[in-house]
XYZ file of C-alpha atoms in Angstrom:
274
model
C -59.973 -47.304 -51.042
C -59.920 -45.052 -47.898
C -57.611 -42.450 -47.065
C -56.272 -44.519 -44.691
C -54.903 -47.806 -47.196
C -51.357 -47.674 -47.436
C -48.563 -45.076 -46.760
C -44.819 -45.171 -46.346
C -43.454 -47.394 -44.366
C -42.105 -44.420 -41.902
C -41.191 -44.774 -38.107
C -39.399 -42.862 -35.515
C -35.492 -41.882 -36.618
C -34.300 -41.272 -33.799
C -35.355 -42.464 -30.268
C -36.140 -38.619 -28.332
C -36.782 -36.459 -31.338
C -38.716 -33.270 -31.167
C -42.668 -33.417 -30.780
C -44.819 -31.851 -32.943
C -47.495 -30.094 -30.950
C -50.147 -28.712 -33.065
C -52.802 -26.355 -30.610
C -55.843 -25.913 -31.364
C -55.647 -26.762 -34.856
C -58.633 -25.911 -37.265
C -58.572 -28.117 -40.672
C -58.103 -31.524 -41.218
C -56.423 -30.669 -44.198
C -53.373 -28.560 -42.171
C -53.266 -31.294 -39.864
C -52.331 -33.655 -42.536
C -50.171 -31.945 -44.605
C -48.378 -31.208 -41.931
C -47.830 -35.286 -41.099
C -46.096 -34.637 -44.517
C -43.607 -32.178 -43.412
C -42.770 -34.147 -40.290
C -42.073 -37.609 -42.480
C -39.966 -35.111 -44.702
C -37.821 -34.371 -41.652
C -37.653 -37.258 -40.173
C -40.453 -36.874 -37.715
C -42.393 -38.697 -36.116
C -44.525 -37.757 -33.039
C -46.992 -35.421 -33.600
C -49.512 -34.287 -30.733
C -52.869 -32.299 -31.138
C -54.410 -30.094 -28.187
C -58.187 -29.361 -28.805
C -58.505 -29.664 -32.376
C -61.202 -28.188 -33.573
C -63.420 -30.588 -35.409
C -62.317 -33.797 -32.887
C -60.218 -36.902 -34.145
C -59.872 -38.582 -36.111
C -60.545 -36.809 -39.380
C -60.308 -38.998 -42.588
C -59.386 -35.953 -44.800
C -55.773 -35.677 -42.891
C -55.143 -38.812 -44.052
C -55.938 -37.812 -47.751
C -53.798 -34.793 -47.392
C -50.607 -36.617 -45.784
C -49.399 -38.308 -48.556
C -48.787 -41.386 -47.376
C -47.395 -40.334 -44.085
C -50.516 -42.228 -42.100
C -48.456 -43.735 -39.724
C -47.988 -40.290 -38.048
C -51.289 -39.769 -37.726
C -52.135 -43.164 -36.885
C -49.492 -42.842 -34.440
C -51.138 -39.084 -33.207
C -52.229 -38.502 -29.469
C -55.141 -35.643 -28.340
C -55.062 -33.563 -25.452
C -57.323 -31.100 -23.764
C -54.646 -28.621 -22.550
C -51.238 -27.129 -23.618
C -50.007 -28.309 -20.029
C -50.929 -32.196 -20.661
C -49.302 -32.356 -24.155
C -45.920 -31.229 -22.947
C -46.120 -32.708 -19.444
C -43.349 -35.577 -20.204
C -40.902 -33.122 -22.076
C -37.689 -31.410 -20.527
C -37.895 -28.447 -23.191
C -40.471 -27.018 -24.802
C -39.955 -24.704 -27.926
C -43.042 -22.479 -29.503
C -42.883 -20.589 -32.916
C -43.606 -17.004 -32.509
C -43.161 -14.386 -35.504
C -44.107 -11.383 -33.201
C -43.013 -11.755 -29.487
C -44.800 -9.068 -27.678
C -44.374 -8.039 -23.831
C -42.423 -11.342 -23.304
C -39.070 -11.862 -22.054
C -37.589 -15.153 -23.103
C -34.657 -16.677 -25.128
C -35.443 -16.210 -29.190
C -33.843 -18.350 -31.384
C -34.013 -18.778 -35.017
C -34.957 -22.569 -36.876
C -31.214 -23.349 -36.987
C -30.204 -22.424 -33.670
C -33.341 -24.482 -32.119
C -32.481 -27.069 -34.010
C -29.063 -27.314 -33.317
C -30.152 -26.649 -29.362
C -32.880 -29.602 -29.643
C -29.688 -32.223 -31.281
C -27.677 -31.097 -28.029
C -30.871 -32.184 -26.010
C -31.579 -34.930 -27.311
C -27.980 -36.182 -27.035
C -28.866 -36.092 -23.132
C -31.636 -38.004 -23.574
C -34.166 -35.366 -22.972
C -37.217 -34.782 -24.776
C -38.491 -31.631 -26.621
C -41.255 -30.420 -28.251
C -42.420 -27.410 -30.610
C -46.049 -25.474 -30.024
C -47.439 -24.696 -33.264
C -50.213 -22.767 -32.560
C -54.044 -22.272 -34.906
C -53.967 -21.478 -38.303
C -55.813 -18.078 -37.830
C -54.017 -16.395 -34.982
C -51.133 -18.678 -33.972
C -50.772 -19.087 -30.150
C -51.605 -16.500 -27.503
C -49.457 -15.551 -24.648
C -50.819 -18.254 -22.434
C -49.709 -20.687 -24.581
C -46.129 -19.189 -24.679
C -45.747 -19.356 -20.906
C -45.369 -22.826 -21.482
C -41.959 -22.619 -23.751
C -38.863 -22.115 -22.380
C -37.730 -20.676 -25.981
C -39.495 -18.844 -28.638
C -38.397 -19.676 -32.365
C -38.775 -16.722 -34.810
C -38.223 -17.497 -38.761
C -36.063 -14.583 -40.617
C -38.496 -14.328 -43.392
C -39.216 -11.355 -45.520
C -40.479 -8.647 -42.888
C -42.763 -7.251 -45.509
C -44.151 -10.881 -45.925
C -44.017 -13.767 -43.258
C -47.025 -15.248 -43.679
C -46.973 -18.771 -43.497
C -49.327 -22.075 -43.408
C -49.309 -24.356 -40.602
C -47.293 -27.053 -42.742
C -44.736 -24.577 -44.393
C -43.714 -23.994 -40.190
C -43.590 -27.324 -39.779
C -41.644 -28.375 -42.209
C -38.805 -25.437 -41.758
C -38.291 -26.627 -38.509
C -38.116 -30.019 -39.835
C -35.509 -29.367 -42.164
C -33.240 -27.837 -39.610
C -33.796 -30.774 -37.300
C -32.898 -32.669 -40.399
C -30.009 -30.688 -41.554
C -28.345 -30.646 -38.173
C -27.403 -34.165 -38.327
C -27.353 -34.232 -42.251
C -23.801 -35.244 -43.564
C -24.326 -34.933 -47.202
C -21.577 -33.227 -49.226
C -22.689 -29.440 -50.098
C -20.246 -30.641 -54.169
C -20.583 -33.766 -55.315
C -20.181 -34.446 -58.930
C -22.220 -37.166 -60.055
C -20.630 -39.963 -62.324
C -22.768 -42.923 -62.597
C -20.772 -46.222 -64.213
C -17.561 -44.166 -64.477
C -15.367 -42.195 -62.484
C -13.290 -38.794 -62.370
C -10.235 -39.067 -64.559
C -6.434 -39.260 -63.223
C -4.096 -36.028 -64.055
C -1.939 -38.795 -66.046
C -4.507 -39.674 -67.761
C -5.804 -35.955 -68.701
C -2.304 -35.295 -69.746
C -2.450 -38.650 -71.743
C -5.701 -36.997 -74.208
C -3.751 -33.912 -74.326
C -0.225 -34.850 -75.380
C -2.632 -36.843 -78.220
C -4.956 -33.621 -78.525
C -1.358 -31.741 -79.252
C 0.211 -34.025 -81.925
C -2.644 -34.158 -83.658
C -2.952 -30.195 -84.021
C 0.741 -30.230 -85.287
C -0.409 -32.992 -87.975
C -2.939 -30.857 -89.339
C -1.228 -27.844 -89.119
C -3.296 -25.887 -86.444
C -0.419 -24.164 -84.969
C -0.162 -21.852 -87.775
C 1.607 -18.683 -85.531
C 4.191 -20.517 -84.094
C 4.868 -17.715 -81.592
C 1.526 -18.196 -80.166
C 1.266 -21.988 -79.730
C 2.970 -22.098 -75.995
C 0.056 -19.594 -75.202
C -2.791 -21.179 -76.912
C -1.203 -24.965 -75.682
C -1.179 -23.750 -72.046
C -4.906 -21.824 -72.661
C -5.778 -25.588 -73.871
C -4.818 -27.047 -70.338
C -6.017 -24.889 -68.625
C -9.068 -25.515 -69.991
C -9.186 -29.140 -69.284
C -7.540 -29.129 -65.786
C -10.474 -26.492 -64.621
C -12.953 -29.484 -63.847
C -13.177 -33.253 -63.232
C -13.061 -34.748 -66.473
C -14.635 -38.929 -66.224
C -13.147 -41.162 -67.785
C -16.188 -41.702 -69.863
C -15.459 -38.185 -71.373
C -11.754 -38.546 -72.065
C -12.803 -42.027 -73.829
C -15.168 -39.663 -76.044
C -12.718 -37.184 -76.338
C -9.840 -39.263 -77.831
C -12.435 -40.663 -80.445
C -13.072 -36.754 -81.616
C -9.833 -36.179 -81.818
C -8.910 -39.415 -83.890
C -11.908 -39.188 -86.027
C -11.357 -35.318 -86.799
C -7.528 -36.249 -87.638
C -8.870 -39.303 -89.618
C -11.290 -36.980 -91.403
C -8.842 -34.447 -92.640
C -6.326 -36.789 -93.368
C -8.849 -38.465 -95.770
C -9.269 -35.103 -96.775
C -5.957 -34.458 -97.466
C -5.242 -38.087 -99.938
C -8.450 -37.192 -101.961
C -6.834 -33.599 -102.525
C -3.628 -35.159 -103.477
C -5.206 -37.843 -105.793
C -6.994 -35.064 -107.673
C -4.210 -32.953 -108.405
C -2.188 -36.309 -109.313
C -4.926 -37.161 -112.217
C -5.376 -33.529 -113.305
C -1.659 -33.373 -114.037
C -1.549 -36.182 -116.108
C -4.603 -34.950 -118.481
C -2.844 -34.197 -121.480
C -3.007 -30.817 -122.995
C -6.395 -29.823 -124.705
């Protein structure tokens, strides 16, 4: 088996979505991790200008994880200028801007600017630039925005598929609709008020059975501390159905308890004297 067998069955998401542009790259390795990233994000066109030791290169493929269709899928150019030729805007990462005057945006902001884009039918793309030095000015030129990450300033080193894949999880997380709370109940669901109130009117009696409420000045308190309690979150079903079962089997327990206590003192009473 090659590194080329297989992989995820992974396509274009959307019909203009950013292009990765990867200049100049230097290692096979970078070039197909960073495949990865782009599947991650929902990805799919990824150009190379000049790589650096040709292409193909099996060991991308071994380093993508299964995302071969995007290299499979990957297109070579000799020049910045030919690789973004057919786009309408052209992003490049930059994490020190020098003598340049141009629009700076951070991940989120780009990515929010490329959905806007895109929803006019437009193409971008995003200049990556080589491992070692990242792209020169010349390269710049050819944006219309520079994208700067708000990393640590003592520390914003990054690989060439960490980059990537930031920017792919803004593109991602632009569109994304999933709930930021979501509690997860499998086969059940979250309980009803009623039906919280149901366990607790039972939790209740069965604490006066067994004599719980012992300061009968406190028991409003401590009742009300008890609802509290389970009002705060969202009980399942599942857990109520639990819940009750404690509760019977405790009272069930004691009142065992109780009967054996009883039934002892009945039988030592009637010892006779010795």
């Amino acid at each position: 088996m090659t590194g080329r067998d297989g992989g995820a069955a992974i396509g274009p998401t959307t019909e203009s979505s950013p292009v990765i542009i990867l200049v100049r790259p230097q290692l096979a390795e970078n070039i197909g991790t960073t495949a990865r990233a782009m599947a991650n994000g929902g990805l799919f066109h990824l150009r190379l200008v000049a790589p650096r030791d040709g292409w193909p290169q099996e060991r991308a493929w071994y380093a993508s994880s299964g995302a071969h269709r995007i290299l499979e899928a990957a297109t070579v150019y000799e020049t910045v200028d030919e690789a973004v030729a057919d786009l309408h805007r052209v992003f490049a990462t930059c994490p020190r801007p020098r003598h340049i005057i141009k629009t700076v945006m951070t991940p989120r902001n780009a990515a929010a600017d490329m959905r806007l884009t895109e929803a006019r039918h437009l193409r971008t793309g995003i200049l990556f630039g080589p491992e070692r030095a990242g792209l020169d000015n010349e390269d710049m030129a050819r944006a219309d925005t520079l994208i700067r990450y708000p990393l640590n300033p003592d520390f914003m080193s990054l690989n060439l598929a960490q980059a990537v894949l930031i920017m792919a999880y803004e593109w991602w997380m632009a569109a994304d609709n999933t709930a930021p709370h979501v509690l997860m109940t499998n086969e059940t669901q979250v309980a009803s008020k009623g039906a919280i109130e149901n366990f607790f009117s039972n939790l209740t009696r069965r604490l006066d059975e067994t004599g719980f409420w012992r300061n009968e000045q406190k028991r409003p308190g401590m009742i009300r501390n008890l609802r509290h309690y389970f009002q705060r979150g969202e009980i399942t079903e599942q857990e109520l159905r639990t819940l009750h079962g404690v509760v019977t089997e405790l009272s069930r327990t004691a009142e065992l308890s109780a009967s054996k206590k009883a039934a002892k003192g009945s039988a030592q009473e009637g010892q006779p004297d010795g």
